[in-house]
XYZ file of N, CA, C and O in Angstrom:
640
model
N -155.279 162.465 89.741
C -156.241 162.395 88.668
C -155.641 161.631 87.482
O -156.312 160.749 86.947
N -154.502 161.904 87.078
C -153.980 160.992 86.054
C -152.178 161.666 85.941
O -151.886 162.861 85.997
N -151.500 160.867 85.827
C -150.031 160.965 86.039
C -149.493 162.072 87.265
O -149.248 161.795 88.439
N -149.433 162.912 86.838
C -148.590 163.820 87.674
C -149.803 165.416 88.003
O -149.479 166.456 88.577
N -150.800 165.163 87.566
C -151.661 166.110 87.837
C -152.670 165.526 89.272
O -153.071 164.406 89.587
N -152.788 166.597 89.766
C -153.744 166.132 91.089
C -154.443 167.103 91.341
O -154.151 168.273 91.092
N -156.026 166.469 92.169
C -157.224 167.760 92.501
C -156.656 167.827 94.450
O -156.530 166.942 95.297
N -156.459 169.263 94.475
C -156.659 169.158 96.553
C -157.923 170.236 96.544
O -158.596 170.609 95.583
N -158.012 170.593 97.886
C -159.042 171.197 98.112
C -158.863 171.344 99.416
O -158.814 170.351 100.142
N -158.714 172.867 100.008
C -157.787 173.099 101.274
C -156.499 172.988 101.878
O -156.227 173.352 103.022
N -155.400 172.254 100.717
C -154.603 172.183 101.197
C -153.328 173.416 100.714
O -153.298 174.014 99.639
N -152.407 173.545 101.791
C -151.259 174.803 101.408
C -150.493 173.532 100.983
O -150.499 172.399 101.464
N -149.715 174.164 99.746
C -148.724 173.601 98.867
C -147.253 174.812 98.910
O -146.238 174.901 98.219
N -147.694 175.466 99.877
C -146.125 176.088 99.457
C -145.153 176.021 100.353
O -144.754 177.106 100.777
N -144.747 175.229 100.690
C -143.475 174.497 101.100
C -143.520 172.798 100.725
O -142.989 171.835 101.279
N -144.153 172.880 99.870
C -143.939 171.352 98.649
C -142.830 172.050 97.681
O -143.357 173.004 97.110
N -141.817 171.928 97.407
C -140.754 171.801 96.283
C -141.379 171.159 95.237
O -141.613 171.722 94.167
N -141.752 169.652 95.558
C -142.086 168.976 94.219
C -143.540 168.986 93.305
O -144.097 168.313 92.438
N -143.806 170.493 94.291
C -145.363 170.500 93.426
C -145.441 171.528 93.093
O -144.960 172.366 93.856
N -146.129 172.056 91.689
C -146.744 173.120 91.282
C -147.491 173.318 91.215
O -148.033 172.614 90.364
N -148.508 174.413 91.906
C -150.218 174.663 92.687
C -150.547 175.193 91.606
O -149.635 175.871 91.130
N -151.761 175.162 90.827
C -152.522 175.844 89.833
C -153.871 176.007 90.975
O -154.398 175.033 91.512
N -154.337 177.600 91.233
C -155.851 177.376 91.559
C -156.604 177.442 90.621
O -156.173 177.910 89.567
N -157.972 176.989 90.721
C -158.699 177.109 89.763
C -159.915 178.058 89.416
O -160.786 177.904 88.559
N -159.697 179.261 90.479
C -160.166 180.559 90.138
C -159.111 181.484 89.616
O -159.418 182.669 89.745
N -158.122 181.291 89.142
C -157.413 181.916 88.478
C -157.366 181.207 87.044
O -157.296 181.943 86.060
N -157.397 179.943 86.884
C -157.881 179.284 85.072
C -159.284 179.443 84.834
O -159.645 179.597 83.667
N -160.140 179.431 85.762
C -161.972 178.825 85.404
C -162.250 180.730 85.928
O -161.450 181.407 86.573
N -163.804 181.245 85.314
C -164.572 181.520 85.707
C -166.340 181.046 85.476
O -166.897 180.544 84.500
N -166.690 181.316 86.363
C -168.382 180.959 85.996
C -169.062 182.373 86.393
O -168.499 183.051 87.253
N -170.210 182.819 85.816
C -170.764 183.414 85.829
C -172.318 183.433 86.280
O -172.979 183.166 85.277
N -173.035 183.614 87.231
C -174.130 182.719 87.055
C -175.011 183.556 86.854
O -174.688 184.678 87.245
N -176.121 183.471 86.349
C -177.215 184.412 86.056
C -178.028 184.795 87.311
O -178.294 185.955 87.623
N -178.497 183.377 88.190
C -179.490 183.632 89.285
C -178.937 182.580 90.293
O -177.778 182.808 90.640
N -179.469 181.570 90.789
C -178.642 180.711 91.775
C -178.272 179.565 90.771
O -178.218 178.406 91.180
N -178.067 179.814 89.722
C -178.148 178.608 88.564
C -176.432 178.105 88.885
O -175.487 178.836 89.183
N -176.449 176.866 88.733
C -175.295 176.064 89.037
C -174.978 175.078 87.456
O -175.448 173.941 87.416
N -174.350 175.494 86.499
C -173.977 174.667 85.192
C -172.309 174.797 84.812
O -171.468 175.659 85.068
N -172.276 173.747 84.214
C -170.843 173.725 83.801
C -170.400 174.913 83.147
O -171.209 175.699 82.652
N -168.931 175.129 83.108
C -168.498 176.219 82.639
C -168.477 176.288 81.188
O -168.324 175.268 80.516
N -168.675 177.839 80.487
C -168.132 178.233 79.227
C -167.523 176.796 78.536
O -167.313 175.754 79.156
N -167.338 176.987 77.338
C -166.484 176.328 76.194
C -165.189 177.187 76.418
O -164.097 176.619 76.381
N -165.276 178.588 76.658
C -164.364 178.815 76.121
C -163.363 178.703 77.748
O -162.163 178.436 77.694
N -163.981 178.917 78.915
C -163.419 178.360 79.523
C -162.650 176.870 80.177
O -162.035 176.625 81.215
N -162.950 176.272 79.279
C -162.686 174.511 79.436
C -161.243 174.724 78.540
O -160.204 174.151 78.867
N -161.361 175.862 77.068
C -160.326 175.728 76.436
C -159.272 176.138 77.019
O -158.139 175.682 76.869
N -159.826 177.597 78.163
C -158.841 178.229 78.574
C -157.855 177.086 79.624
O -156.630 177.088 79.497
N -158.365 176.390 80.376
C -158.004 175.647 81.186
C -156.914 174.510 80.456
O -155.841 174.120 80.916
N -157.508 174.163 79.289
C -156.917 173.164 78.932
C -155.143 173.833 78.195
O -154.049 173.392 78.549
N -155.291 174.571 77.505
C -154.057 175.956 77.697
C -153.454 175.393 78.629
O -152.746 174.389 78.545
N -153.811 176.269 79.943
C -152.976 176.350 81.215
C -152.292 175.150 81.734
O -151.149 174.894 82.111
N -153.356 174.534 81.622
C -152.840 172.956 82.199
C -152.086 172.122 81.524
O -151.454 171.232 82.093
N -152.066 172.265 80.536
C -151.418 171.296 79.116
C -149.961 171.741 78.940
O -148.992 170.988 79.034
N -149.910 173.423 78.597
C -148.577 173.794 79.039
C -147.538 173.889 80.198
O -146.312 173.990 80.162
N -148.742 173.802 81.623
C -147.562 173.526 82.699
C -147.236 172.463 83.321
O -146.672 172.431 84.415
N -147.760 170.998 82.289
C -147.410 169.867 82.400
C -145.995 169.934 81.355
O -144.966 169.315 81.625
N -146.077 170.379 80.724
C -145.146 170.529 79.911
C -143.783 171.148 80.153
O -142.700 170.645 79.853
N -144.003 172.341 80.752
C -142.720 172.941 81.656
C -142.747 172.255 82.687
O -141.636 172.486 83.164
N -143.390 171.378 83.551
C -143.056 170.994 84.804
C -143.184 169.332 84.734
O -144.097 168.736 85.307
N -142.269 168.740 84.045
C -142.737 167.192 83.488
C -142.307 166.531 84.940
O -142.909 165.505 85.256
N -141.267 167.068 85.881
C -140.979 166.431 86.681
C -142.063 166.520 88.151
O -141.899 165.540 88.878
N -142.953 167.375 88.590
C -143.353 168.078 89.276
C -144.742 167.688 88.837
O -145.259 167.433 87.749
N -145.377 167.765 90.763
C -146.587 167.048 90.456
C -147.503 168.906 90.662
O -147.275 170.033 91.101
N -148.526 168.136 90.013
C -149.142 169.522 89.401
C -150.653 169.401 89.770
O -151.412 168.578 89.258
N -151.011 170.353 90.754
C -152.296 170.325 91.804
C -152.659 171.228 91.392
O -151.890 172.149 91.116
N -154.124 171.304 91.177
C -154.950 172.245 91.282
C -156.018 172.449 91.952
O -157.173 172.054 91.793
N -155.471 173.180 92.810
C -156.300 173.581 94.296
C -157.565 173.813 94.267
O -158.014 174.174 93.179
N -158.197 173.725 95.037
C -160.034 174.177 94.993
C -160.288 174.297 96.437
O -160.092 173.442 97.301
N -161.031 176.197 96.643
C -161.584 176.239 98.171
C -162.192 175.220 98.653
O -163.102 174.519 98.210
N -161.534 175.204 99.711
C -161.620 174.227 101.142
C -163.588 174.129 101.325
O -164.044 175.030 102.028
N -164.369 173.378 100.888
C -165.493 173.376 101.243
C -166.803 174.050 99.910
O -167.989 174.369 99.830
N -165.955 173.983 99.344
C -166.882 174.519 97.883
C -167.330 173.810 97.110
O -166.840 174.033 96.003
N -168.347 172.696 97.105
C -168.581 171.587 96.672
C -168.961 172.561 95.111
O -169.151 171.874 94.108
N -169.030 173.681 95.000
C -169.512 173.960 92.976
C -168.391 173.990 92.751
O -168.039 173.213 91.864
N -167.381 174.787 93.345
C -165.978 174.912 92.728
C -165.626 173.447 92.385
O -165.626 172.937 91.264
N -165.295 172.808 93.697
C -165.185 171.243 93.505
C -165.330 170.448 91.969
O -164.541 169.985 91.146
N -166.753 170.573 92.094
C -167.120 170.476 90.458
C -167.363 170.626 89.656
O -168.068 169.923 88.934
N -166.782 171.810 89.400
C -166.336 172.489 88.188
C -165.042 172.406 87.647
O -164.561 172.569 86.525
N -164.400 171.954 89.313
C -162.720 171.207 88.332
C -162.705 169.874 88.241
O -161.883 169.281 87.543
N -163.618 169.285 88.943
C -163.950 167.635 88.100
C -164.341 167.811 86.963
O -163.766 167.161 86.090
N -165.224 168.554 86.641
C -165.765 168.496 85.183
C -164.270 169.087 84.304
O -163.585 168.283 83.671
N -163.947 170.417 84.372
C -162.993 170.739 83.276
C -161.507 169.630 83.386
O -160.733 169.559 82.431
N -161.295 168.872 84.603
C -159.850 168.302 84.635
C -160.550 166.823 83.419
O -159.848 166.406 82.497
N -161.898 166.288 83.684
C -162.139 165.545 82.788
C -162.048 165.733 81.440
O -161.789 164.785 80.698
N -162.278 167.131 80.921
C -162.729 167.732 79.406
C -161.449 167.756 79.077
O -161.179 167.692 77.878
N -160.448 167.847 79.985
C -158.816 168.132 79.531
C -158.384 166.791 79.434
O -157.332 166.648 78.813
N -158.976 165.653 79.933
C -158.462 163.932 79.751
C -158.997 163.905 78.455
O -158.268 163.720 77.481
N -160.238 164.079 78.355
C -160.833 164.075 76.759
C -160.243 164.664 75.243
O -160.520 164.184 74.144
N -159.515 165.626 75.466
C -158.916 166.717 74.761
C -157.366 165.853 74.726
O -157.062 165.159 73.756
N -156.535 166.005 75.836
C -155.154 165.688 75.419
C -155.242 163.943 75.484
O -154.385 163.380 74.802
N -156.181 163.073 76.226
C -155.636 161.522 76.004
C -156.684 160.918 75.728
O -156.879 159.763 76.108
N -157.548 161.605 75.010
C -158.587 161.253 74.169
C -159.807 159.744 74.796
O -160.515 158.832 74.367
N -159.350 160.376 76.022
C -160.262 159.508 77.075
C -161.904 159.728 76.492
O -162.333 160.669 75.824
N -162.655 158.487 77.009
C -164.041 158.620 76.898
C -164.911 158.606 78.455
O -164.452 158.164 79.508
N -166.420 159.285 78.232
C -166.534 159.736 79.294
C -166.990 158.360 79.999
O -167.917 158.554 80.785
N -166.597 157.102 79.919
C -166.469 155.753 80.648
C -165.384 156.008 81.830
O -165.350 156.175 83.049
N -164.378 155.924 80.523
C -163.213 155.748 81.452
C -162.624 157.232 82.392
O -161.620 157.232 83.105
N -163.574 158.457 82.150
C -163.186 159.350 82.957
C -164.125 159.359 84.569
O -163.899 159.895 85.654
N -164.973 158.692 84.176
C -165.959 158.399 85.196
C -165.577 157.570 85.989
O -166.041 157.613 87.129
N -164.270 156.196 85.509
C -164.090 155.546 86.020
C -162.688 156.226 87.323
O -162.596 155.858 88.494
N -161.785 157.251 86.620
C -160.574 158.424 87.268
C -161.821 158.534 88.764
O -161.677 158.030 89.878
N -162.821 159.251 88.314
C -163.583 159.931 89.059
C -164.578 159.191 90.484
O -165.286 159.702 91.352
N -164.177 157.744 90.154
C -165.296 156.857 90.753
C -165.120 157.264 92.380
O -165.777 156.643 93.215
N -164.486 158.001 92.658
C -164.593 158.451 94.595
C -165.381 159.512 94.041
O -165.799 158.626 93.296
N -165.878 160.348 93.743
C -166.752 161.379 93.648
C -168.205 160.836 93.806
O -168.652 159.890 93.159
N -168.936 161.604 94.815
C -170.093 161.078 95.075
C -170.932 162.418 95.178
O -170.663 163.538 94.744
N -172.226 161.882 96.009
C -172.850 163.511 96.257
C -172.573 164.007 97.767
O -173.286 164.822 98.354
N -171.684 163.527 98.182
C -170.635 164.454 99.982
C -169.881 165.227 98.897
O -169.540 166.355 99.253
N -169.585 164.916 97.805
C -168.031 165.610 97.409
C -168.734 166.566 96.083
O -168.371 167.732 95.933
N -169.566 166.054 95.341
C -169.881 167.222 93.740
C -171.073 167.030 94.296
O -171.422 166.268 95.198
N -172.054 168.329 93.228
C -173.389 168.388 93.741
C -173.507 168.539 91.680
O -172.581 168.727 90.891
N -175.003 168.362 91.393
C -175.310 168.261 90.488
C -175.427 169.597 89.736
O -175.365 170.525 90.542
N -175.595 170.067 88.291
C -175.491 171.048 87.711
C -176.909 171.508 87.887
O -177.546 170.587 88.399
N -177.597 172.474 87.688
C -179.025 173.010 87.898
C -179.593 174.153 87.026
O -178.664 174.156 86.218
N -180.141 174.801 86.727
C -180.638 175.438 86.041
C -180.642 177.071 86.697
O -180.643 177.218 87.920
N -180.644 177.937 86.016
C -180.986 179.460 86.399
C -182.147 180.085 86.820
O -182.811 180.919 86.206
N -182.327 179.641 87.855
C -183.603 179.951 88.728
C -183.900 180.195 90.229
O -183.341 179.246 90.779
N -184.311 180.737 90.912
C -184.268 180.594 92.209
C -185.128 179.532 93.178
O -184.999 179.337 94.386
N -186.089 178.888 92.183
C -187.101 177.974 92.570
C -186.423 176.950 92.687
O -185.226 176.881 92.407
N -187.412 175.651 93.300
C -186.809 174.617 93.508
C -186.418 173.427 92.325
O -187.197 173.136 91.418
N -185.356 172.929 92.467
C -185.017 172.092 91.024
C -185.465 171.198 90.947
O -185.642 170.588 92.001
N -185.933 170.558 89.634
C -187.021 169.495 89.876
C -186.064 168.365 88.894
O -186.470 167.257 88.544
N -184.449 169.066 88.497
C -183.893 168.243 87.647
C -182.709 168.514 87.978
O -182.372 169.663 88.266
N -181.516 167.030 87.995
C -180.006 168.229 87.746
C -179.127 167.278 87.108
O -179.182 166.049 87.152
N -178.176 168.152 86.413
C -177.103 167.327 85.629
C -175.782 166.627 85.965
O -174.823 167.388 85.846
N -175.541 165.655 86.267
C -174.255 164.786 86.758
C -173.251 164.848 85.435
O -173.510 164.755 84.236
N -171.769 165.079 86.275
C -170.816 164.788 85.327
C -170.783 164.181 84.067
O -170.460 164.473 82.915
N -171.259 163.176 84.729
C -171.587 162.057 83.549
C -172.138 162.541 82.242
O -171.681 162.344 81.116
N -173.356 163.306 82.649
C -174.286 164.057 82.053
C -173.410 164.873 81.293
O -173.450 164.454 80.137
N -172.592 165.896 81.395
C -172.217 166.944 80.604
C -170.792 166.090 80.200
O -170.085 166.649 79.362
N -170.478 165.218 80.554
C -168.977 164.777 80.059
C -169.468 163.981 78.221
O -168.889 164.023 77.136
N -170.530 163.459 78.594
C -171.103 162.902 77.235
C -171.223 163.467 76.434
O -170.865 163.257 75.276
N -172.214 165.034 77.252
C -172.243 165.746 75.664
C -171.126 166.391 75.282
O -171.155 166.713 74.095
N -169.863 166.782 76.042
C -168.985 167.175 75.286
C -168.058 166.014 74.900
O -167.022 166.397 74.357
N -168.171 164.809 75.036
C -168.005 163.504 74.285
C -168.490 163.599 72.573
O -167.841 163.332 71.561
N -169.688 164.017 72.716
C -170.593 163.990 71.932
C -170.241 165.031 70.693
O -170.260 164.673 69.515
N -169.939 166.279 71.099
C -169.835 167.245 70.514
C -167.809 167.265 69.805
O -167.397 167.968 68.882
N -167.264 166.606 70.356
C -165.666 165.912 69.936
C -166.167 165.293 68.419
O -166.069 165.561 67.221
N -166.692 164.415 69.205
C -167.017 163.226 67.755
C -167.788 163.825 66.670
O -167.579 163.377 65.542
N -168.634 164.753 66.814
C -169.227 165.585 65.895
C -168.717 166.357 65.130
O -169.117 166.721 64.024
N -167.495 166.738 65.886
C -166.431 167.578 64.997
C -166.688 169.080 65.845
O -165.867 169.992 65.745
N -167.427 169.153 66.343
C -167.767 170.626 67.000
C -167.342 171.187 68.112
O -167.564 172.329 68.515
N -166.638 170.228 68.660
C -165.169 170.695 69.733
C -163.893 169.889 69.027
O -163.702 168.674 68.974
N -163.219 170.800 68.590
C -161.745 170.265 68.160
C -160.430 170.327 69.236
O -160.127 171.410 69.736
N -159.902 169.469 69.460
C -158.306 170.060 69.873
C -157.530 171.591 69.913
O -156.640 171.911 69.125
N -157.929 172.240 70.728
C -157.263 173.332 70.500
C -156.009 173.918 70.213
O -155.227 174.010 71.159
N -155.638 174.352 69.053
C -154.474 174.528 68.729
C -153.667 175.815 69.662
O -154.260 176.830 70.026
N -152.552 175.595 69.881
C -151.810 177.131 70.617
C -151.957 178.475 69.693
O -151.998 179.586 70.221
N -152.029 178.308 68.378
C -152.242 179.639 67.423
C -153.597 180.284 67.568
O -153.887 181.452 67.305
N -154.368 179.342 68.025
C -156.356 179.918 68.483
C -156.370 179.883 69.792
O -157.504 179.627 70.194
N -155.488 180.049 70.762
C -155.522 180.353 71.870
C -156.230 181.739 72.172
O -157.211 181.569 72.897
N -156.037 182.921 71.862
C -156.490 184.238 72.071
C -158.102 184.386 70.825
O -158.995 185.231 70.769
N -157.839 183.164 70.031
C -159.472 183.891 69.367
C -160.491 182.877 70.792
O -161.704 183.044 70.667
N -160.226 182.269 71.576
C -161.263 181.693 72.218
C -162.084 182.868 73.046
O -163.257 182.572 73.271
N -161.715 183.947 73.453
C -162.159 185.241 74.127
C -162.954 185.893 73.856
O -163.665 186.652 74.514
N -162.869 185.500 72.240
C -163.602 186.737 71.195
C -165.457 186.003 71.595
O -166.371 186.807 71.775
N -165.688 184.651 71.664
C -166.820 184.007 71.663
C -167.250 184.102 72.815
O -168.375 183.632 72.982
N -166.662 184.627 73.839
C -166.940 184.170 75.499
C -167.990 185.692 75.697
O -167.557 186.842 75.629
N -169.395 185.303 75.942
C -170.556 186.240 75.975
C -169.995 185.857 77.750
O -169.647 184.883 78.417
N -170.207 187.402 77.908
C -170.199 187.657 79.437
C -171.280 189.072 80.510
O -171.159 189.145 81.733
């Protein structure tokens, strides 16, 4: 995905030495109301970006995967979307050039975001789609850089 970070999906990493496995049901949760399929929390994108930011940091030498079940096209993309929000956040990428990281992603591999309903969707949201607005919401001033000292107030906002 970009330097020393990488997405797998099914694969065992533990007899890799030179890699450190992050899954991403242990950084991300989603919650869904009904069969609704949408990007994750804010406060989960922050949480992620935490995790990931610091164990690039302890592990500068070591390539750093974050796994996703073997066949889970939502999981799938839900760590395309947050590994993008974390290019946006630490290398102040725009959602051009994260689209461009992303250009093997198709609809075999992510499926679109959808609404909370059990009926049929008559609309759905592409990466693209939610990478803008939290593009959008950067430049507005209304997602900032998260500092390590507001790490634990991000919890306090997370309606669950």
């Amino acid at each position: 995905v970009h330097n020393n970070v990488f997405l797998a999906q099914g694969v065992d990493l533990a007899k890799e030495p030179k890699a450190k496995e992050l899954d991403l049901k242990e950084m991300v949760q989603y919650f869904p109301f009904c069969d609704d399929f949408g990007p994750v929390r804010l406060c989960e994108i922050v949480r992620f970006y935490y995790i990931l930011n610091q164990t690039v940091e302890d592990y500068p030498d070591k390539k750093i995967v974050i796994s996703v079940e073997e066949d889970n096209k939502r999981e799938l993309t839900n760590a395309i979307f947050v590994l993008g929000c974390f290019l946006m956040i630490r290398e102040e990428k725009t959602t051009e050039q994260i689209v461009e990281i992303f250009n093997w992603v198709d609809k075999s591999v992510a499926v679109p975001f959808r609404d909370a309903s059990f009926t049929k969707v008559d609309f759905g949201l592409s990466l693209a789609n939610c990478w803008h607005g939290f593009e959008r919401g950067m430049r507005l001033g209304w997602i900032k850089k998260p500092k390590p000292s507001n790490q634990d107030m991000w919890g306090k906002y997370s309606i669950e």
